[in-house]
Amino acid sequence: SQTIHQWPATLVQPVGSPLSLECTVEGTSNPNLYWYRQAAGRGLQLLFYSVGIGQISSEVPQNLSASRPQDRQFILSSKKLLLSDSGFYLCAWGGTSGSLTGELFFGEGSRLTVL
Amino acid sequence: SQQGEEDPQALSIQEGENATMNCSYKTSINNLQWYRQNSGRGLVHLILIRSNEREKHSGRLRVTLDTSKKSSSLLITASRAADTASYFCATTPLSRGGFKTIFGAGTRLFVKA
């Protein structure tokens, strides 16, 4: 069966520090991968999605970037964090190789607090 | 901007009652999905309804879709305290190539025992 791992679960970072959140998927090949951010008590904002290695689509201009160095690995990064980057970051996968996406499977999330 | 908007934003009911949540969206879609999120956790997929379907059931869940009104509803029958969570509708817009899933702001459901 497929599983999705996301880490770290929580982190507290100072403003201006770098960020790296990692997500890996097991049990499937060529997944479509997604990063969402959720502000407290709010819905999910799509940040990035990827339909293949090295293929990244950005949804909103921001202080973050994403990379997909391997088929089942998706990384969210920042060179210098801002206070506004605080939030709950969720990785998800759904569908394969750019095919029509149905249901999404989510990781347990990474809660980032920037001080 | 968000594709889906849920209504109400929050709902408090007694155990055993039914809970109805509504979702409206803006553009033509491939499918609409409902998810559940317990506090501080990831989202869990509940049910998917395709654009050519009007109603779907799964256990105590009933979902309807009206593409002419661009709206959907989620009904949870005989609610339990364990149903307390946030519920989100999500759509896969046709114009986005089918790769993107866009979420609404969610409905927070509280079921009192």
XYZ file of C-alpha atoms in Angstrom:
228
model
C 0.000 0.000 0.000
C 1.025 3.589 -0.518
C 2.324 5.726 2.307
C 3.478 9.298 2.504
C 6.010 10.585 4.989
C 6.597 14.184 5.871
C 9.185 15.686 8.216
C 9.970 17.384 10.437
C 6.595 17.419 12.190
C 7.259 20.700 13.960
C 9.955 23.310 13.830
C 10.601 26.770 15.170
C 12.911 28.912 13.086
C 14.179 32.502 13.402
C 13.424 35.057 10.726
C 16.045 34.954 8.014
C 17.010 31.328 8.551
C 16.743 28.686 5.804
C 14.042 26.031 5.576
C 13.848 22.531 4.209
C 10.751 20.341 4.506
C 10.866 16.897 2.998
C 8.189 14.586 1.729
C 8.553 11.057 0.388
C 6.012 8.663 -1.032
C 6.236 4.877 -0.971
C 4.342 2.250 -2.878
C 3.643 4.150 -6.080
C 5.580 5.379 -9.093
C 5.391 8.670 -10.979
C 3.015 10.318 -8.506
C 1.726 13.847 -8.886
C 3.006 15.670 -5.807
C 1.677 18.741 -4.051
C 2.633 21.217 -1.326
C -0.153 23.087 0.444
C -0.038 25.631 3.250
C -2.770 26.062 5.810
C -3.047 29.158 7.987
C -4.620 28.665 11.423
C -8.317 27.864 11.100
C -8.277 28.315 7.353
C -8.392 26.302 4.169
C -5.500 24.990 2.132
C -3.553 27.131 -0.291
C -1.846 25.280 -3.127
C 1.813 26.326 -3.265
C 3.480 23.957 -5.728
C 2.716 20.847 -7.693
C 4.878 18.479 -9.712
C 3.946 15.914 -12.341
C 7.480 14.529 -12.752
C 11.127 14.750 -11.730
C 12.411 18.283 -12.091
C 8.972 19.583 -13.134
C 7.689 22.171 -10.680
C 4.709 24.479 -11.083
C 4.316 27.391 -8.717
C 0.884 28.662 -7.859
C 1.645 31.871 -6.009
C 4.666 34.169 -5.893
C 6.297 33.807 -2.529
C 9.412 33.314 -0.501
C 9.425 29.552 -1.042
C 10.675 27.135 -3.654
C 10.173 23.450 -4.344
C 12.271 20.735 -5.899
C 11.755 17.142 -6.943
C 15.174 15.491 -7.120
C 13.751 11.968 -7.240
C 10.483 10.482 -8.419
C 9.007 10.083 -4.965
C 10.696 12.952 -3.141
C 9.364 16.470 -2.893
C 11.185 19.217 -0.995
C 9.969 22.637 0.088
C 12.672 25.221 0.755
C 13.372 28.788 1.618
C 16.661 30.655 1.742
C 15.431 33.249 4.242
C 12.238 32.761 6.220
C 9.750 35.545 6.847
C 7.260 35.809 9.699
C 4.492 35.312 7.151
C 5.882 31.872 6.261
C 4.532 30.470 9.527
C 1.843 27.865 9.004
C 0.968 24.231 8.627
C 2.535 22.709 5.512
C 0.985 19.644 3.975
C 2.431 17.382 1.322
C 0.101 15.242 -0.770
C 0.161 12.879 -3.716
C -2.549 11.886 -6.147
C -2.711 10.412 -9.623
C 0.338 9.547 -11.716
C 2.524 11.164 -14.377
C 0.332 14.147 -15.005
C -2.838 12.141 -15.397
C -6.132 13.441 -14.129
C -5.975 13.729 -10.355
C -8.688 12.166 -8.248
C -8.343 11.831 -4.540
C -5.314 13.166 -2.724
C -3.426 11.415 0.045
C -1.902 13.690 2.641
C 1.031 13.494 4.981
C 0.630 14.422 8.624
C 1.925 17.938 8.071
C 4.791 20.110 9.270
C 3.988 22.976 11.607
C 6.389 25.868 11.077
C 6.656 28.797 13.463
C 8.894 31.665 12.425
C 9.929 33.962 15.276
C -8.565 32.911 -4.814
C -10.260 29.790 -3.550
C -12.388 27.734 -5.877
C -14.693 26.332 -3.236
C -16.506 28.044 -0.420
C -18.126 26.064 2.370
C -21.190 27.036 4.299
C -21.602 27.251 7.249
C -18.159 28.105 8.561
C -18.967 26.357 11.825
C -21.700 23.965 12.928
C -22.531 22.631 16.389
C -25.014 19.770 16.785
C -26.025 17.071 19.242
C -24.933 13.486 18.811
C -27.468 11.598 16.723
C -28.494 14.615 14.662
C -27.682 15.018 10.987
C -25.077 17.523 9.807
C -25.301 19.228 6.432
C -22.476 21.221 4.905
C -22.622 23.052 1.600
C -19.974 23.971 -0.910
C -20.087 26.345 -3.867
C -17.475 26.646 -6.584
C -16.794 28.940 -9.499
C -15.632 27.094 -12.605
C -16.411 23.879 -14.466
C -14.928 20.855 -12.755
C -13.825 17.297 -13.400
C -14.821 16.156 -9.960
C -15.555 17.369 -6.447
C -14.208 15.796 -3.311
C -14.832 16.047 0.404
C -12.095 15.702 3.007
C -11.990 15.553 6.759
C -9.277 17.007 8.992
C -8.895 16.333 12.683
C -7.190 19.111 14.581
C -3.489 19.340 13.770
C -3.536 16.390 11.397
C -3.413 15.812 7.664
C -6.542 15.603 5.555
C -8.327 12.343 4.893
C -10.289 11.778 1.704
C -13.956 10.930 2.312
C -15.687 10.776 -1.030
C -15.318 11.847 -4.664
C -18.196 12.670 -6.981
C -17.658 13.117 -10.704
C -19.182 15.919 -12.709
C -21.627 13.540 -14.404
C -22.904 12.164 -11.083
C -25.651 13.736 -8.997
C -25.527 11.783 -5.769
C -23.192 9.396 -4.013
C -23.305 7.479 -0.738
C -20.632 6.055 1.505
C -21.712 4.678 4.856
C -23.270 7.579 6.806
C -22.150 10.084 4.171
C -24.300 11.366 1.348
C -22.950 13.813 -1.217
C -24.937 15.632 -3.859
C -23.669 17.649 -6.784
C -25.553 20.238 -8.816
C -23.323 21.383 -11.665
C -25.916 23.872 -12.914
C -25.723 25.699 -9.598
C -22.046 24.867 -9.064
C -22.781 23.534 -5.619
C -22.452 20.392 -3.531
C -23.623 19.249 -0.142
C -22.287 16.740 2.352
C -24.731 15.103 4.726
C -23.516 13.135 7.732
C -26.362 11.149 9.229
C -26.643 10.064 12.864
C -23.583 12.068 13.857
C -21.188 10.901 16.546
C -18.804 12.802 18.802
C -15.981 11.261 16.763
C -17.252 13.141 13.692
C -15.994 16.367 15.266
C -13.517 17.744 12.728
C -13.149 20.240 9.898
C -14.628 19.271 6.550
C -13.365 20.631 3.253
C -14.665 20.456 -0.243
C -12.127 20.406 -3.051
C -12.473 20.678 -6.795
C -10.353 19.763 -9.763
C -11.160 22.497 -12.269
C -11.337 21.580 -15.950
C -9.356 24.664 -16.898
C -6.381 23.606 -14.786
C -5.517 20.498 -16.789
C -6.840 18.192 -14.136
C -3.672 18.317 -12.042
C -4.688 20.872 -9.487
C -7.022 20.349 -6.565
C -8.310 23.529 -4.985
C -9.734 23.575 -1.462
C -12.348 25.702 0.217
C -12.034 27.276 3.661
C -13.837 24.413 5.407
C -16.665 23.871 7.847
C -15.815 23.171 11.472
C -18.208 20.589 12.846
C -18.597 20.060 16.576
C -20.734 17.153 17.718
C -21.744 17.282 21.348
C -22.073 14.001 23.220
